[in-house]
mmCIF file of C-alpha atoms in Angstrom:
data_model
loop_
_atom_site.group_PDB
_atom_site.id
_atom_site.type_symbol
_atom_site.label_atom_id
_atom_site.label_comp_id
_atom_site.label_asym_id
_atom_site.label_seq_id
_atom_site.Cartn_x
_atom_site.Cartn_y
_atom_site.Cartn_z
ATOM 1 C CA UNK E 1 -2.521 140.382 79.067
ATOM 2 C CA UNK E 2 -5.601 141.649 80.400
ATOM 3 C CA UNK E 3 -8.624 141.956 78.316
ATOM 4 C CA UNK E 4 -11.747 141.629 80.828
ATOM 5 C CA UNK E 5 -12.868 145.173 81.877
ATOM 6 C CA UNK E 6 -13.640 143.664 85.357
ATOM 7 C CA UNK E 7 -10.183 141.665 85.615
ATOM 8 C CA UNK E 8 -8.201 145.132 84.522
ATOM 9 C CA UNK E 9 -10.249 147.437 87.552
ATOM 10 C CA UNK E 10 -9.463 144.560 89.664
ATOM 11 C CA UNK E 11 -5.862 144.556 88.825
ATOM 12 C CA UNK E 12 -5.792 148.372 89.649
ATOM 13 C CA UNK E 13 -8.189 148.439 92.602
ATOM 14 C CA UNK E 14 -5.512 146.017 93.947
ATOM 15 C CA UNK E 15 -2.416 147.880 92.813
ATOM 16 C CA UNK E 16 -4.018 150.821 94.994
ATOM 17 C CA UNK E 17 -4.782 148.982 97.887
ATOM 18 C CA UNK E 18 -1.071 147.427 98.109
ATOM 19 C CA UNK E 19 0.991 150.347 98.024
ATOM 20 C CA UNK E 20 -1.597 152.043 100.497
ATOM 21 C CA UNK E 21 -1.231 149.088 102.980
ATOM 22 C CA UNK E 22 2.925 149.159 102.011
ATOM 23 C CA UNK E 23 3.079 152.572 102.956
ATOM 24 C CA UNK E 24 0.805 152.207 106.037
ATOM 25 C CA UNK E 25 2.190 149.078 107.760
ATOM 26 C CA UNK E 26 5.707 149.565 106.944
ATOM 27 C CA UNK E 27 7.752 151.896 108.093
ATOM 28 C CA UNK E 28 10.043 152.834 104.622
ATOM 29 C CA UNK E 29 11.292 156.337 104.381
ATOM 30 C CA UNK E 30 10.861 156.118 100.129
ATOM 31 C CA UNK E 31 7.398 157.291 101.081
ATOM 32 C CA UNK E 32 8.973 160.462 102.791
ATOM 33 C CA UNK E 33 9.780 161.143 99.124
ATOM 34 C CA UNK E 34 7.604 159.361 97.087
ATOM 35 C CA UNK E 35 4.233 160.115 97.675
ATOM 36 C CA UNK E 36 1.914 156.995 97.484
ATOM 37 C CA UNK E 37 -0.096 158.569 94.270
ATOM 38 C CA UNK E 38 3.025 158.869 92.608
ATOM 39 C CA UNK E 39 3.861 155.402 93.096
ATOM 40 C CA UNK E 40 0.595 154.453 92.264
ATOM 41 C CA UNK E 41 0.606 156.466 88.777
ATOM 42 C CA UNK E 42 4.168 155.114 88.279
ATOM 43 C CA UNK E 43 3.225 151.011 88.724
ATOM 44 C CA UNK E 44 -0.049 151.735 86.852
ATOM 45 C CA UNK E 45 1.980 153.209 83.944
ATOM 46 C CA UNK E 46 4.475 150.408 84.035
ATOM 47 C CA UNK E 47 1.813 147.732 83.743
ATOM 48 C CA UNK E 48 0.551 149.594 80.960
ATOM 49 C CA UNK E 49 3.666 149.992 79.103
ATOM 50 C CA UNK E 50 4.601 146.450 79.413
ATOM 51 C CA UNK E 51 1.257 145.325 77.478
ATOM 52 C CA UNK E 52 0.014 144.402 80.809
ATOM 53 C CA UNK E 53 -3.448 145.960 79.966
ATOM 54 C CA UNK E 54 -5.350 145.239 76.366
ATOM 55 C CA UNK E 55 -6.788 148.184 75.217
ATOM 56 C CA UNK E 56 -10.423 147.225 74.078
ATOM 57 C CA UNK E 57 -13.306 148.770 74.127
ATOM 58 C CA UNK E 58 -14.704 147.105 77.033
ATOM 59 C CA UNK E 59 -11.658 148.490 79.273
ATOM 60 C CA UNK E 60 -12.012 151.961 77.402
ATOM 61 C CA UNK E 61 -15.778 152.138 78.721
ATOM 62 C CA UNK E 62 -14.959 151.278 82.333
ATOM 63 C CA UNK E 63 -12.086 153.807 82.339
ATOM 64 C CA UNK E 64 -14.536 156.226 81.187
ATOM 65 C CA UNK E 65 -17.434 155.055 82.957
ATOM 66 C CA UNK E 66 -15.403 154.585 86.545
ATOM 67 C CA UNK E 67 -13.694 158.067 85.966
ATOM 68 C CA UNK E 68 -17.042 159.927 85.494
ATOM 69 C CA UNK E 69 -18.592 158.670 88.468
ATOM 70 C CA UNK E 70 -15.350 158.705 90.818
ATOM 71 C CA UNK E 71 -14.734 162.376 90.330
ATOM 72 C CA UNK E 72 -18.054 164.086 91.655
ATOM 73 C CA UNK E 73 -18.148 161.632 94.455
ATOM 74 C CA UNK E 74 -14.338 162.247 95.431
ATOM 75 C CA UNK E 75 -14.392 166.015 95.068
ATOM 76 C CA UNK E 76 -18.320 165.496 97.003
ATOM 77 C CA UNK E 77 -16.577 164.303 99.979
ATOM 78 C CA UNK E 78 -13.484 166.221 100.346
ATOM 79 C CA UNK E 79 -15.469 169.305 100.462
ATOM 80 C CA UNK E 80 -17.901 168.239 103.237
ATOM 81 C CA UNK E 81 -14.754 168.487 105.591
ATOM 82 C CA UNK E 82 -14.626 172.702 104.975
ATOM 83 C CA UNK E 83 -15.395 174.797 108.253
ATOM 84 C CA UNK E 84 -16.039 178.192 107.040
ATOM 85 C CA UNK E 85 -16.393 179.694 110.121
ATOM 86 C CA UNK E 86 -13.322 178.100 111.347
ATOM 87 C CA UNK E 87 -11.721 179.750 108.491
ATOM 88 C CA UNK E 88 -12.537 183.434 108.852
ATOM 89 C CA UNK E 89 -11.282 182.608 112.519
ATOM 90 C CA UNK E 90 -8.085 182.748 111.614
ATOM 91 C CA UNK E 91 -6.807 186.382 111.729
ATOM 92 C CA UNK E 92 -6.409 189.073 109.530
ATOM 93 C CA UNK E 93 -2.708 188.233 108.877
ATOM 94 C CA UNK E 94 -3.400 184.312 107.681
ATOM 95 C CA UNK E 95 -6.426 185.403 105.444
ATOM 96 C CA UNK E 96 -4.028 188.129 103.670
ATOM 97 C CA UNK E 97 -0.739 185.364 103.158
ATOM 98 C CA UNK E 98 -3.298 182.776 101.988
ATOM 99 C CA UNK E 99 -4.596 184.777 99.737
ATOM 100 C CA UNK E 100 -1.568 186.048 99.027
ATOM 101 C CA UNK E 101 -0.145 182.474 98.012
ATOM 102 C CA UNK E 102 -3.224 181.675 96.095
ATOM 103 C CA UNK E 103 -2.677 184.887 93.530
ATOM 104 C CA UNK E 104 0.972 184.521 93.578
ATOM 105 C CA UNK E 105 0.676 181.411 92.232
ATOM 106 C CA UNK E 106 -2.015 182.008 89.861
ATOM 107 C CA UNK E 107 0.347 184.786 88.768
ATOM 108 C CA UNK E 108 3.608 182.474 88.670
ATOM 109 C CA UNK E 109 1.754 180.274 86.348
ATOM 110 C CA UNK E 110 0.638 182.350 84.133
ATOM 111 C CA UNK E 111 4.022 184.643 84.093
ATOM 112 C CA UNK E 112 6.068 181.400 83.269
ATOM 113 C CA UNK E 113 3.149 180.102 80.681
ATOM 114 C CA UNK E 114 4.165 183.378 78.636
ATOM 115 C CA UNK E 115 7.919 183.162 79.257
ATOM 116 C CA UNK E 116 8.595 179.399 78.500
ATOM 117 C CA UNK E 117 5.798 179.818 75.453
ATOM 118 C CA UNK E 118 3.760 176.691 76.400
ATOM 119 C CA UNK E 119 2.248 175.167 73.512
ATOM 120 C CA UNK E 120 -1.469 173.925 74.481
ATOM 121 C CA UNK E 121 -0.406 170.260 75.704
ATOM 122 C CA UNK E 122 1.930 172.444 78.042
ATOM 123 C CA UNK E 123 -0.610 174.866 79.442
ATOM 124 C CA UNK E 124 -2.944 172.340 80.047
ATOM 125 C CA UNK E 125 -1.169 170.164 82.007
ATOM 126 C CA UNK E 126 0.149 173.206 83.948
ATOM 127 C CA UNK E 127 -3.553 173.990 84.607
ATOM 128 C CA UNK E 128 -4.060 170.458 86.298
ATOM 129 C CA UNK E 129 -0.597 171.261 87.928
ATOM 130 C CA UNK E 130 -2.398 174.580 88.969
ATOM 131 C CA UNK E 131 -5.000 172.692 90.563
ATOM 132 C CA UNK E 132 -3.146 170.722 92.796
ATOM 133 C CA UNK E 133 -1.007 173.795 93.994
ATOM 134 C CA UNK E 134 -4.233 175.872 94.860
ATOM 135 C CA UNK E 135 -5.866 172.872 96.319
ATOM 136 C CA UNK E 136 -4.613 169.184 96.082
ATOM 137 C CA UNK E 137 -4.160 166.268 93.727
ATOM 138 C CA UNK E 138 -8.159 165.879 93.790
ATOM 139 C CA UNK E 139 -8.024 169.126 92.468
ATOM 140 C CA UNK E 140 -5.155 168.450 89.460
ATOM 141 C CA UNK E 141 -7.474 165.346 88.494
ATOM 142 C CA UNK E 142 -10.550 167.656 88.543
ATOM 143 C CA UNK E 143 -8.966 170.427 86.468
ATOM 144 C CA UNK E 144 -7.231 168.076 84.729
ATOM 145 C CA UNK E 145 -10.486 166.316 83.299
ATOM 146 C CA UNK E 146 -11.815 169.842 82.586
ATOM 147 C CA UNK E 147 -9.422 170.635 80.703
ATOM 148 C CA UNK E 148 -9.337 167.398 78.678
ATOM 149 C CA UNK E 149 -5.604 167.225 79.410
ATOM 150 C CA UNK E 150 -4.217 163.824 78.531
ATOM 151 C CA UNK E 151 -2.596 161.105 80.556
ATOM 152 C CA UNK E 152 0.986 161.893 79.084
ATOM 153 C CA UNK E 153 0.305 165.492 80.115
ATOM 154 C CA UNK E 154 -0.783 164.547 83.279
ATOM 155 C CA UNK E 155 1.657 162.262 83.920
ATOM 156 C CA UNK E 156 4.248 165.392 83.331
ATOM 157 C CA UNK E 157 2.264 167.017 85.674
ATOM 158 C CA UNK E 158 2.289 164.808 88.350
ATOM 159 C CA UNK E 159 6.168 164.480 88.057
ATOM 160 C CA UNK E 160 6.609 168.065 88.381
ATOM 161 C CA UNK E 161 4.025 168.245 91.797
ATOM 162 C CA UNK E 162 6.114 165.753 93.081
ATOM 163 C CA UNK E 163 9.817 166.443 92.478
ATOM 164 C CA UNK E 164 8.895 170.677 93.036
ATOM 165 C CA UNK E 165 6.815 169.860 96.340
ATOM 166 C CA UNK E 166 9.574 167.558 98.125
ATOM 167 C CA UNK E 167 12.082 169.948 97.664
ATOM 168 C CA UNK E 168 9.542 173.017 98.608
ATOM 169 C CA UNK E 169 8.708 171.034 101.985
ATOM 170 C CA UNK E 170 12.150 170.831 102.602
ATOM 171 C CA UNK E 171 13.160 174.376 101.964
ATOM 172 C CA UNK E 172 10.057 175.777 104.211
ATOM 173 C CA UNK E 173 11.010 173.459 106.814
ATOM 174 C CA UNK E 174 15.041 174.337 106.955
ATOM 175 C CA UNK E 175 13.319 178.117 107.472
ATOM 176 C CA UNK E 176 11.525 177.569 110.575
ATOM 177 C CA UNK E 177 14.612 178.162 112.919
ATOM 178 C CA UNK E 178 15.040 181.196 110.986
ATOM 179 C CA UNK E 179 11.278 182.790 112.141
ATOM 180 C CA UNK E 180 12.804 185.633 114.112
ATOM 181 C CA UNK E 181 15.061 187.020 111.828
ATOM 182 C CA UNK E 182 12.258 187.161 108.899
ATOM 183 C CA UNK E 183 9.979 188.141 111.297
ATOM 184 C CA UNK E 184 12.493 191.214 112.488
ATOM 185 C CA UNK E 185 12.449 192.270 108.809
ATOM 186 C CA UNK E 186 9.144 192.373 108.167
ATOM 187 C CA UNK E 187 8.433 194.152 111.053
ATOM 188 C CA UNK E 188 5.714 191.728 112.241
ATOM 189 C CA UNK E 189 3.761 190.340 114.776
ATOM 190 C CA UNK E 190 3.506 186.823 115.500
ATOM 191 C CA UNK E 191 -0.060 184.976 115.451
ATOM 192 C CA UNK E 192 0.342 181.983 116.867
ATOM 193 C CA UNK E 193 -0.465 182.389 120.523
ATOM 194 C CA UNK E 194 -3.928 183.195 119.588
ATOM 195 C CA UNK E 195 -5.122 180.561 116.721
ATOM 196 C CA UNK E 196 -3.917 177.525 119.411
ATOM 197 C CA UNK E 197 -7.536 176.687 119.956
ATOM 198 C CA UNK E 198 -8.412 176.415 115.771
ATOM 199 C CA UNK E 199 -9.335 172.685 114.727
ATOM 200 C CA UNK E 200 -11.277 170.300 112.713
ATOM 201 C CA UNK E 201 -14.263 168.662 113.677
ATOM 202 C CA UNK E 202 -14.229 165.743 110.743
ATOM 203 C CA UNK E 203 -11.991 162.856 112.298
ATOM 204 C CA UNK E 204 -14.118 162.703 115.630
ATOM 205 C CA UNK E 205 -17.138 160.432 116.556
ATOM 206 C CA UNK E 206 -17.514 156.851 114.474
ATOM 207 C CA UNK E 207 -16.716 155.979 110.774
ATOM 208 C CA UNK E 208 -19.730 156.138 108.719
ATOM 209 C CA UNK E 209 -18.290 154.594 105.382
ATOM 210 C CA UNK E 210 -20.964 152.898 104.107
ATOM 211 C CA UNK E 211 -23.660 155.982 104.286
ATOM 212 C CA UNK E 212 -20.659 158.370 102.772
ATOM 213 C CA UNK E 213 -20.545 155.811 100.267
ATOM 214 C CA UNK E 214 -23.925 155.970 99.172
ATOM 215 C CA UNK E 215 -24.271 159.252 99.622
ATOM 216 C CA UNK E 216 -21.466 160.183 97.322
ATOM 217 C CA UNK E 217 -22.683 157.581 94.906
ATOM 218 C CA UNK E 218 -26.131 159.560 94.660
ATOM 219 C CA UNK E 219 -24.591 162.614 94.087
ATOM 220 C CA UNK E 220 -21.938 161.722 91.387
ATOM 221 C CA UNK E 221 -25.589 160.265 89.662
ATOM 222 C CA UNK E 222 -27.073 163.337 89.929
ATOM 223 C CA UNK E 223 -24.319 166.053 88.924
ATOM 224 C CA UNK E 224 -24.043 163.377 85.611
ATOM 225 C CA UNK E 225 -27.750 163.183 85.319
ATOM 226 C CA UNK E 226 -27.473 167.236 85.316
ATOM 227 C CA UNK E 227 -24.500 167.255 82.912
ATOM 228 C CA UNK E 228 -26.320 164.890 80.950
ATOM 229 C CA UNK E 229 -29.727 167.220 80.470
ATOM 230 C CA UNK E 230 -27.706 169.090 77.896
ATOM 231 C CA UNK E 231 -26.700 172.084 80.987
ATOM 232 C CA UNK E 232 -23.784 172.550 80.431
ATOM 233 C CA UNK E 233 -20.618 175.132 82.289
ATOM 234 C CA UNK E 234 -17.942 174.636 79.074
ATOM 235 C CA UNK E 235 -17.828 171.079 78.855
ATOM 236 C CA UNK E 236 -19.649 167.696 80.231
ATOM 237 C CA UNK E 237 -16.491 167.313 82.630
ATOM 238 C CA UNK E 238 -16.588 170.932 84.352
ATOM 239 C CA UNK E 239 -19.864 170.660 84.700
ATOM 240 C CA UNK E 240 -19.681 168.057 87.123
ATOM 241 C CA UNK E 241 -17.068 168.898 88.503
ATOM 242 C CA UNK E 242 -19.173 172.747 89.561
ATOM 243 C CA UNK E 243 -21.962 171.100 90.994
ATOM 244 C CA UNK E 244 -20.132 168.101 92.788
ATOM 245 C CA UNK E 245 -18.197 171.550 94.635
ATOM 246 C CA UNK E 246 -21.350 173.297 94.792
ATOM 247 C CA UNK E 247 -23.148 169.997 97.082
ATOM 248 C CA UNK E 248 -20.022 169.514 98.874
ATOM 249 C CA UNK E 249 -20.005 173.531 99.924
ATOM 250 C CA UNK E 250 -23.948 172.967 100.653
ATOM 251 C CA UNK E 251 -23.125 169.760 102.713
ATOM 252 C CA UNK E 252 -20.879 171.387 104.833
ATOM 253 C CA UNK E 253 -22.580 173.853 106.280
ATOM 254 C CA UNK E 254 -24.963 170.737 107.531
ATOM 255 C CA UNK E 255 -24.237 167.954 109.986
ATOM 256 C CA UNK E 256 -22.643 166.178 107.025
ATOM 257 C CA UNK E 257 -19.751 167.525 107.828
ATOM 258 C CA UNK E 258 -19.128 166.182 111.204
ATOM 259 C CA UNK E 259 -19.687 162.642 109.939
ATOM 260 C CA UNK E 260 -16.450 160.836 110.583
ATOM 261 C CA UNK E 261 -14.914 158.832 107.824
ATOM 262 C CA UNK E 262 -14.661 161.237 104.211
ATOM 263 C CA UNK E 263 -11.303 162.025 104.148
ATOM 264 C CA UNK E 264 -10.444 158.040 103.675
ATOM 265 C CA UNK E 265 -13.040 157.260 101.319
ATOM 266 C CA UNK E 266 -12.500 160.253 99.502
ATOM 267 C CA UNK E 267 -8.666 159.134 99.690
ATOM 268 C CA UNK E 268 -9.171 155.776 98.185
ATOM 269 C CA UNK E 269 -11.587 157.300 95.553
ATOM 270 C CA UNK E 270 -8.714 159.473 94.608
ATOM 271 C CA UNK E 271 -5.871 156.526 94.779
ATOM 272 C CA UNK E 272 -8.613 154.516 92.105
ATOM 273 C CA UNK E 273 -8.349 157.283 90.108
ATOM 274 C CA UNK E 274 -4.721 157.907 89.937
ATOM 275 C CA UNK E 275 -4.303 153.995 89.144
ATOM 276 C CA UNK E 276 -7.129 154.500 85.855
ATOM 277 C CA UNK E 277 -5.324 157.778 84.579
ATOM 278 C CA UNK E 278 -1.467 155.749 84.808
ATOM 279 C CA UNK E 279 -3.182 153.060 83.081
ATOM 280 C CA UNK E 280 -3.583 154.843 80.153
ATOM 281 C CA UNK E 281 -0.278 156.792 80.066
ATOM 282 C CA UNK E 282 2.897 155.144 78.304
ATOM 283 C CA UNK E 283 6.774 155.567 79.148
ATOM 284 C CA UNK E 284 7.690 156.559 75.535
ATOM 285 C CA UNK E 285 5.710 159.611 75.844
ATOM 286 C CA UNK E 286 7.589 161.121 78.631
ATOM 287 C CA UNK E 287 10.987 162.304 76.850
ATOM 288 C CA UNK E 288 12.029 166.074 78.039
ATOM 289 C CA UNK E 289 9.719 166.028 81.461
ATOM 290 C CA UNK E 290 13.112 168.136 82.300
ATOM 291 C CA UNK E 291 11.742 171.837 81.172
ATOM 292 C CA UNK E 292 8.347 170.740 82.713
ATOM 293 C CA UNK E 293 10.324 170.402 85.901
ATOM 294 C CA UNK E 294 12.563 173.460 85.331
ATOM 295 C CA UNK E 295 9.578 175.871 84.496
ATOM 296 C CA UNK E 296 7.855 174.446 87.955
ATOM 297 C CA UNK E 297 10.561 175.358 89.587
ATOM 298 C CA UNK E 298 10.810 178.676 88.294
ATOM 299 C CA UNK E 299 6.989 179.038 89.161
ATOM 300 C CA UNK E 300 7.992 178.304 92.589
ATOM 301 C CA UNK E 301 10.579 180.916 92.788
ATOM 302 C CA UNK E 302 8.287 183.577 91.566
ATOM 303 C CA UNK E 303 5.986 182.671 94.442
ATOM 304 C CA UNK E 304 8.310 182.875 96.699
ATOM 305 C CA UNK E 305 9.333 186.236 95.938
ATOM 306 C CA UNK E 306 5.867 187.703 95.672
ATOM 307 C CA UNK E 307 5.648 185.804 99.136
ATOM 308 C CA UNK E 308 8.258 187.655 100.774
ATOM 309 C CA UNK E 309 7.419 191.062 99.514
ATOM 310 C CA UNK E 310 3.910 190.927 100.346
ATOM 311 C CA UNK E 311 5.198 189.844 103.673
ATOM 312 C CA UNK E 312 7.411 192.968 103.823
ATOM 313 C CA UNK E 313 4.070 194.909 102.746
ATOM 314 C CA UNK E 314 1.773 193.774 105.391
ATOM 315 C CA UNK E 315 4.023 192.913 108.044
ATOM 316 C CA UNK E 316 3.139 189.012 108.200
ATOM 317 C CA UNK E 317 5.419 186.440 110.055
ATOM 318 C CA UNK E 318 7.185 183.826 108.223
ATOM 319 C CA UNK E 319 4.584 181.071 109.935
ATOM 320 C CA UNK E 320 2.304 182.961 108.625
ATOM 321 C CA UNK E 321 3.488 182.877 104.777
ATOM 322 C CA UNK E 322 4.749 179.344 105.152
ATOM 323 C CA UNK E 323 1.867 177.575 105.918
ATOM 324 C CA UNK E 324 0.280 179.714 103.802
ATOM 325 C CA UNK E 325 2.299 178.362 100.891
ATOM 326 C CA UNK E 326 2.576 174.993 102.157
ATOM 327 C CA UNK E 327 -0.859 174.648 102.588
ATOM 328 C CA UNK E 328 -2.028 175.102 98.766
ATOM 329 C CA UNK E 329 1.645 173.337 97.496
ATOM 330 C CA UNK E 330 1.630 170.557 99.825
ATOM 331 C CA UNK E 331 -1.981 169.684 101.464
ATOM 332 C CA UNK E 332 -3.690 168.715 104.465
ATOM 333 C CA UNK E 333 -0.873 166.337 105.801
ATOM 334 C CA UNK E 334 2.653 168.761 104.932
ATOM 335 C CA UNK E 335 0.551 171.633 106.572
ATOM 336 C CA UNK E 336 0.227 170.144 109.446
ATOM 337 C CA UNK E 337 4.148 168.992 109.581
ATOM 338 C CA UNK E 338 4.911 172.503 109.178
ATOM 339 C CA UNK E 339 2.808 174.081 111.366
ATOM 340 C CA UNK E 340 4.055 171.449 114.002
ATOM 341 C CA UNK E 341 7.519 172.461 113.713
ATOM 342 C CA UNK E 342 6.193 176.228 115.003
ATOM 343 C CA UNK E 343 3.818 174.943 117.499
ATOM 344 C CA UNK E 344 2.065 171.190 117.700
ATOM 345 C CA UNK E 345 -0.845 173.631 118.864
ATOM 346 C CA UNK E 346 -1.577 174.795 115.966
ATOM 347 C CA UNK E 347 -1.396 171.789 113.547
ATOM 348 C CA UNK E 348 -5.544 172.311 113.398
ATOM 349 C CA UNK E 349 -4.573 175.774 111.170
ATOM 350 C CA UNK E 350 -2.354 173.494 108.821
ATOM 351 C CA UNK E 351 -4.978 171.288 108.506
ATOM 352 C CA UNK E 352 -8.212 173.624 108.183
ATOM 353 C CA UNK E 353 -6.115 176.149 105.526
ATOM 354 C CA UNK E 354 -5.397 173.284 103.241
ATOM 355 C CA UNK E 355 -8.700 171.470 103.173
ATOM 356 C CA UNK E 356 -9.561 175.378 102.188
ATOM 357 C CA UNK E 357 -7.620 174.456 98.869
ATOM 358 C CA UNK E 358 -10.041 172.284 97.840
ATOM 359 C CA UNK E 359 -12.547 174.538 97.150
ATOM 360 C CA UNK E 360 -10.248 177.120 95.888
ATOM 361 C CA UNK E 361 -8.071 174.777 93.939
ATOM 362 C CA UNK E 362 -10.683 173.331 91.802
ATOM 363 C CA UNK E 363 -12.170 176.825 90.472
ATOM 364 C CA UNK E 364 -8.530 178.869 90.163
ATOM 365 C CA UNK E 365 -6.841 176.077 88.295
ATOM 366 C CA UNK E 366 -9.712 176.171 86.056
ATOM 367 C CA UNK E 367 -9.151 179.949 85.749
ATOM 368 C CA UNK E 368 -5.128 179.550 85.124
ATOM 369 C CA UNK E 369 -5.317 176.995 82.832
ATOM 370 C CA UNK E 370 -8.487 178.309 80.695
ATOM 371 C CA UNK E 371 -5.758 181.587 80.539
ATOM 372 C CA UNK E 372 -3.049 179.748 79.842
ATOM 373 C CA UNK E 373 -4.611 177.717 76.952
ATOM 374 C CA UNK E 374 -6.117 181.552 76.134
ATOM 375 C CA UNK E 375 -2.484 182.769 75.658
ATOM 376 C CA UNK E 376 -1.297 179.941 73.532
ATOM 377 C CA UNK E 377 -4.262 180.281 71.226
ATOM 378 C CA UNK E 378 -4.091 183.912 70.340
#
């Protein structure tokens, strides 16, 4: 049993960095399936359940301590990656389906929240669950904290984004041969020909690591030394959280953003994370994760339908709608399979409309799940 703080973040700093090399090096298809944070979450959890992990006060601290800092620096550096002009580049028919997808969704989860009568536990973890559908699993650990949901909860969570997305990739990607006979009933025009020369900017010139490093560093100490003034947007948590955004949204509209190297240190920020927040959860607690996955399900499905009549509506082709969708459900690398499939072209849209979600994720899964947690209350 472990009962040194610095042996037990060692132990899960090394967890994270084997199944990241596992599913780099080797060529298994389980990760097709399995995303690596879910078999990081589900390792971590196991060690914990097994006794593998005293629970002292020294390990509570670090879990506390590591988690407060990580966040703001993570959710720092994924947003210096956001091209705004890029974005508005885009047409008139992607800005209307992604925007489209991001209400549908707020309204799917809030529609099911009333209809399956969540009690708080419930809402809250399908307010981190909101998170990562608007934006990404940064985002679900964001809104998440926020929302003090609690590792069983977010465990449930992360089940549900995992089981509902696989089988949501799939289904979008079974559609694409299917384009011209959605497109023929919604009457619409194809944009693809035109958005060929969209891209990102963030994975060229060399890796900067060890400046993004410290620069993320100073600003997770400053959004806590703000939090920490007594300022405070609802709670100590969202309060970071806001003003980690807010600098990342500043920083990219600098040369910040064309330093080369945030998405993997933001990654690995965000695979330490998953490993703290498994550490703490405990395989007794998860009995009846079946209605969690049931009412995600049922969230999808009332997406999709909203999907398809707003494309009926404003005449938007099924690319358009799809990568839409995928974009906020999956994330940077699902968008860019899907948008692949249409045209390898335009695999720079996929990418550019879900690094969108993680600005947008963070604030409307905070606005879902304060509503949801609303509704069960009165």
């Amino acid at each position: 049993m472990i009962s040194s703080p610095l042996w037990y973040f060692f132990a899960l700093a090394s967890l994270a960095a084997f199944i990241t090399l596992v599913e780099q090096k080797s060529k298994l298809k389980i990760f097709k399936f399995i995303p690596a944070v879910v078999m990081i979450y589900t390792f971590s959890m196991t060690l914990a359940s097994l006794g593998f992990f005293e629970q002292n006060e020294a390990i509570d601290a670090i879990y506390e301590n590591t988690k407060k800092n990580l966040l703001p620096a993570m959710l720092f550096l994924m947003l210096l990656q956001i091209d705004f002009m890029d974005f508005f580049k885009l047409g008139k028919s992607l800005l209307i389906a992604y925007l489209l997808a991001v209400l549908s969704l707020a309204f799917a989860f809030v529609l099911i929240s009333f209809l399956f009568d969540f009690n708080k536990e419930m809402a809250s973890a399908f307010g981190a669950l909101s998170g990562s559908w608007m934006g990404g699993v940064v985002n679900m650990i964001a809104v998440g904290s926020a929302l003090n949901v609690s590792q069983e909860a977010f465990g449930y969570a992360l089940i549900v984004d995992s089981v509902n997305y696989t089988i949501w990739i799939m289904f979008l990607l079974f559609l694409t041969p299917f384009a011209h006979y959605f497109n023929n009933f919604t009457s619409s025009q194809e944009q693809m020909a035109k958005l060929s020369s969209i891209g990102c900017s963030c994975t060229i010139g060399a890796k900067r690591y060890w400046f993004l490093i410290l620069l993320s560093i100073v600003v997770a100490f400053v959004v806590n030394l703000i939090a920490q003034s007594g300022f405070a947007l609802l709670n100590y948590t969202t309060t970071t959280v806001v003003f980690a955004t807010l600098f990342g949204v500043l920083g990219s509209f600098t040369r910040l953003k064309s330093i080369n190297g945030s998405s993997e240190v933001a990654t690995t920020m965000l695979y330490m994370l998953i490993a703290l927040i498994g550490s703490k959860a405990l395989f007794e607690n998860f009995n009846g994760v079946g209605i969690y996955v049931f009412a995600g399900f049922c969230i999808l499905l009332t997406h999709a339908l909203v999907m398809v009549i707003g494309a009926k509506i404003f005449k938007l082709d099924l690319f358009s709608i799809a990568i839409a969708s995928l974009s906020n459900i999956g994330g940077v690398a699902s968008a860019s399979i899907l948008a692949a499939t249409y045209n390898k072209a335009l695999v720079g849209v996929g990418v550019l409309m879900a690094i969108m979600g993680y600005l947008v994720g963070t604030f409307g899964g905070l606005a879902v799940g304060k509503i949801m947690i609303w509704m069960v209350v009165y």
